[in-house]
Coordinates of C-alpha atoms in Angstrom, one line a residue:
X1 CA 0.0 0.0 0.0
X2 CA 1.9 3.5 -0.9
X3 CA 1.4 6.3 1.0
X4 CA -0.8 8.0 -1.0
X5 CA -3.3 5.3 -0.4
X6 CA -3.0 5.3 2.7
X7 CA -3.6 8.9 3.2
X8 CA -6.8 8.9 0.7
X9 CA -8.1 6.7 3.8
X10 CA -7.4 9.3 6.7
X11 CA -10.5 11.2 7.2
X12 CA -9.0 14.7 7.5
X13 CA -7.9 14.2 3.8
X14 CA -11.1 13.3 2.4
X15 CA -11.6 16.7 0.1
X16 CA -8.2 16.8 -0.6
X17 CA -6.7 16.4 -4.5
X18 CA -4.5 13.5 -5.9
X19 CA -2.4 16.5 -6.4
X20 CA -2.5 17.8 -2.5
X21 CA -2.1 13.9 -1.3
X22 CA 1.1 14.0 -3.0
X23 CA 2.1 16.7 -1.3
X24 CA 1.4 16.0 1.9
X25 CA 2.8 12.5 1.1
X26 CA 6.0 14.2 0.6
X27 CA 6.2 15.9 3.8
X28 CA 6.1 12.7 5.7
X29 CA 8.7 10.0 7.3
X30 CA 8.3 6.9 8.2
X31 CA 9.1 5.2 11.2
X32 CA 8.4 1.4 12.3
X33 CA 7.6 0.3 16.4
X34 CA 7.8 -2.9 17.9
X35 CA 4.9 -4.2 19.9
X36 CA 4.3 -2.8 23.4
X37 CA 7.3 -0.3 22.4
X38 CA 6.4 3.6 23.4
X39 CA 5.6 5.9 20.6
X40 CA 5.6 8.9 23.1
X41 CA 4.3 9.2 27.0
X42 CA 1.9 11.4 28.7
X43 CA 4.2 14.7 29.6
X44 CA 5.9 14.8 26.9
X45 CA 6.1 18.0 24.3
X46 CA 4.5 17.4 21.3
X47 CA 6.7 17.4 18.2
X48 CA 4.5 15.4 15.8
X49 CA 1.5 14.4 14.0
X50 CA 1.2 10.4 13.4
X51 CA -1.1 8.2 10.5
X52 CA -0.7 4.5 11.3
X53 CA 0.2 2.9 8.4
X54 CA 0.2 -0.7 9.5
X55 CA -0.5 -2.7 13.0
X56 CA -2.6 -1.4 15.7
X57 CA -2.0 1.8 18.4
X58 CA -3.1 2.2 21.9
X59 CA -4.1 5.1 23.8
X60 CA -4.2 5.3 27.3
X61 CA -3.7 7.2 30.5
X62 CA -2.4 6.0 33.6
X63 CA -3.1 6.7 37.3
X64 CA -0.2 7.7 39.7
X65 CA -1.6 4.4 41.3
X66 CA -0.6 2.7 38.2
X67 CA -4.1 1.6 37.0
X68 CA -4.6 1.9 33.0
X69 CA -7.6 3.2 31.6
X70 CA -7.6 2.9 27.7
X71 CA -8.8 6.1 25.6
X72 CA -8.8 4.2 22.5
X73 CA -7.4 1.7 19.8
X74 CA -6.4 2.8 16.3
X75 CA -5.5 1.2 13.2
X76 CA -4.8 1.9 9.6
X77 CA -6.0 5.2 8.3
X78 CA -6.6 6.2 11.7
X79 CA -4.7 9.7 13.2
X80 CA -3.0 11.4 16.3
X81 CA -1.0 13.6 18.5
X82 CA -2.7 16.7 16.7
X83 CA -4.0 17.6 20.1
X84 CA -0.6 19.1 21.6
X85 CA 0.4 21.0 18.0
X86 CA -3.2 22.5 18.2
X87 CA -2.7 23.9 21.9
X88 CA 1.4 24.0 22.2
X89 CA 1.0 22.0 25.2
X90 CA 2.6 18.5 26.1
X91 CA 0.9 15.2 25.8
X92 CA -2.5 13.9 27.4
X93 CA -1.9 10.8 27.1
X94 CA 0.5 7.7 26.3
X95 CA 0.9 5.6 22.9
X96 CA 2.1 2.4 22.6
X97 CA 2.1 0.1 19.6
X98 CA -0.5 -2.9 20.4
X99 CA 1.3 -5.4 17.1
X100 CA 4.3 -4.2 15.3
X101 CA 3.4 -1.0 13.4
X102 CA 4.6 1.6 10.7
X103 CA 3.4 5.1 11.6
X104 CA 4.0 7.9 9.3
X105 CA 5.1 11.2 11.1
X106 CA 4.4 14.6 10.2
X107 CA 6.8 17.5 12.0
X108 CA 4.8 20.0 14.2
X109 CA 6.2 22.8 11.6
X110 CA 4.9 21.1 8.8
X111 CA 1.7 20.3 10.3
X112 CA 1.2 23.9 11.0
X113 CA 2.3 25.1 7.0
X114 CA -0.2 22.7 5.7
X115 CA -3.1 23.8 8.5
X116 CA -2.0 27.4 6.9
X117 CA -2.5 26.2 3.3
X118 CA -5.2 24.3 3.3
X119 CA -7.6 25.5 5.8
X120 CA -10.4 22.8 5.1
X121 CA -7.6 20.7 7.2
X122 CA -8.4 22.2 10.4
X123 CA -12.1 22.0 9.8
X124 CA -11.6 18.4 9.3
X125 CA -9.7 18.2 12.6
X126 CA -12.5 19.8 14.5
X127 CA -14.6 17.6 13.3
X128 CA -12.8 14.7 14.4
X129 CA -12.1 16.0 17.7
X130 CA -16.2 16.8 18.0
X131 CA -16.6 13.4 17.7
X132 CA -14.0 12.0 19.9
X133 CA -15.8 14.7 22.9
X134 CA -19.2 13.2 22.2
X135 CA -17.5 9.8 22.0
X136 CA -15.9 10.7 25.7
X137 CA -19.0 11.7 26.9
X138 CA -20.8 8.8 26.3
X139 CA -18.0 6.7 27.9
X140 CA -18.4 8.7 31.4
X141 CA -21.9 8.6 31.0
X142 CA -21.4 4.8 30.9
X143 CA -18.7 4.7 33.7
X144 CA -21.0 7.0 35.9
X145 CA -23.9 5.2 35.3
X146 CA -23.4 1.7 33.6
X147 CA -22.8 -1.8 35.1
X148 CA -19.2 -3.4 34.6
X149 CA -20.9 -6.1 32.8
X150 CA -22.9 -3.5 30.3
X151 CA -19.7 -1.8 30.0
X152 CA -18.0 -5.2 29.3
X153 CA -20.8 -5.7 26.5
X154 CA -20.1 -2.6 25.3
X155 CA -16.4 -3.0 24.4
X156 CA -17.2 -6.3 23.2
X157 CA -19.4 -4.9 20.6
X158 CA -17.1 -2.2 19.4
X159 CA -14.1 -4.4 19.1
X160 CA -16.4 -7.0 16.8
X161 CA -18.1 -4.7 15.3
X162 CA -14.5 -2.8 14.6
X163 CA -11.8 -5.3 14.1
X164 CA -13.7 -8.6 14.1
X165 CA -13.0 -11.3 11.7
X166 CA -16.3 -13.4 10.8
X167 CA -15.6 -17.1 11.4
X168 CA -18.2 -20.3 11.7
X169 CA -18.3 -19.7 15.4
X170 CA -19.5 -16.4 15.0
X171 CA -17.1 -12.8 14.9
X172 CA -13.4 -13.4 16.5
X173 CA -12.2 -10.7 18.1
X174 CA -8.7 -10.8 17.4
X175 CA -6.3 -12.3 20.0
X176 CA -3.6 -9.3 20.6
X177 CA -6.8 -8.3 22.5
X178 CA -6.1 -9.8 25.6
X179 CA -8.4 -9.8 28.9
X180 CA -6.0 -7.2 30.1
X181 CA -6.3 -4.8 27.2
X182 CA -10.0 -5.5 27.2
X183 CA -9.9 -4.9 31.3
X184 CA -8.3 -1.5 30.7
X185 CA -10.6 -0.5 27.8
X186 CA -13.3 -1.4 30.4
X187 CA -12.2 0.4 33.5
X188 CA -11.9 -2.6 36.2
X189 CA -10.0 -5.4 36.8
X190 CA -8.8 -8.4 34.4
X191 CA -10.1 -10.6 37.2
X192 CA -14.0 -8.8 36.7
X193 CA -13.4 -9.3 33.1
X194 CA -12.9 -13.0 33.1
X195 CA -15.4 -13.8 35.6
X196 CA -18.1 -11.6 33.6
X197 CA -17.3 -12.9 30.4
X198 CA -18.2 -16.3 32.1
X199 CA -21.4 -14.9 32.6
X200 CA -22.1 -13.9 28.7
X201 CA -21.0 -17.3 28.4
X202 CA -23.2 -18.9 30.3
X203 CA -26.0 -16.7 28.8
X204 CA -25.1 -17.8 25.2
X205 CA -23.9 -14.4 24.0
X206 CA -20.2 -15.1 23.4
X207 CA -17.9 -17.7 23.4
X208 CA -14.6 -17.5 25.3
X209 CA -11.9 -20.3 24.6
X210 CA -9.0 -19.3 26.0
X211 CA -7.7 -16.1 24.7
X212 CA -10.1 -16.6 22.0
X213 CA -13.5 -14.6 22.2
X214 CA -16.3 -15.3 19.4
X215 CA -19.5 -13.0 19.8
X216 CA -22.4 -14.9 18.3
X217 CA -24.8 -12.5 17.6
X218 CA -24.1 -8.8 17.3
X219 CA -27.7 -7.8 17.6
X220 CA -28.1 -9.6 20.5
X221 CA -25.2 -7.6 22.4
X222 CA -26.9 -4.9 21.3
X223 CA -30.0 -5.3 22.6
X224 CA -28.5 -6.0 26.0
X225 CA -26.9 -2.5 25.5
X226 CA -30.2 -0.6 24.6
X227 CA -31.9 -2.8 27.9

């Protein structure tokens, strides 16, 4: 996949030219991470703009407690780090790569010359982050108000729904999603996690084998969602 492709699938791009593509393909390096290796850590000054390009990214924050709460997952196409070039403030937040991944990097001063030249960019941009808010409100309307288990069904659903593979026992959820990762992304303990998936189990709406989790029905997670 060149770069170009890869960029025509970034949604901040979507109204730009083959012609502008190319130039903002141009302006880019390329850099490749290990899994569980740091891209950059909560603190930190912000020097650049990332595009994952291959594997899979996760965002978190951490407690001084050390307890992980994940923001969210990302994969090809998807963007990040625009937040502390917007503001000139240091990182919210810590990235690490979740598989072995290629990110492409944008400098901060090139990121600000192309938000100069092409101002549908940063209308783009606040679009996105618009939907990340109403996306975070939701999720501390949930931890506010929600069970661990609807919460657990929750996740479930958007990692199928997201990154699930369809398979003759229903949609995988693919294993580099492990009962920790899906603990954090949930906001409790791996221990809660495993003994509630026993439950949706039990009740027919997934199966868990191992590190392998199948969800049978989408719909019907959904409807336990909506209940």
């Amino acid at each position: 996949m060149t770069i170009k492709s890869i960029l025509s699938r970034v949604s901040i791009f979507d109204s730009f030219s083959p012609d502008q593509l190319g130039e903002v393909a141009g302006l880019l390096s390329e850099k490749k991470f290990k899994s569980e290796e740091n891209i950059f850590l909560e603190s930190e000054p912000g020097k650049n703009f990332f595009i994952v390009s291959q594997g899979r990214i996760k965002i978190y924050k951490m407690s001084v407690g050390g307890h992980v709460k994940v923001l969210d997952y990302l994969e090809v196409g998807d963007f990040f780090g625009e937040m502390a070039l917007l503001d000139n403030t240091s990182r919210s937040a810590n990235a690490v790569a979740l598989t072995d991944s290629t990110l492409l990097i944008l400098k901060k001063e090139d990121f600000t010359s192309l938000m100069g030249s092409q101002p549908e960019l940063l209308l783009q941009i606040a679009r996105t982050l618009s939907a990340r808010l109403r996306k975070a409100d939701i999720e501390i309307e949930m931890l506010s108000f929600s069970s661990v288990k609807k919460r657990l069904i929750q996740s479930i659903y958007n990692l199928a729904d997201k990154y699930g593979e369809g398979t003759p026992e229903g949609i995988l959820i693919p294993r580099e999603f492990t009962h920790q990762d899906i603990s954090e992304l949930v906001g409790t303990a791996r221990e809660v996690v495993s003994r509630v998936l026993r439950e949706l189990k039990d009740e027919g709406l997934v199966i868990a084998d191992g590190r392998n989790i199948f969800v049978k029905d989408l719909n019907r997670l959904l409807e336990e969602i909506r209940d």
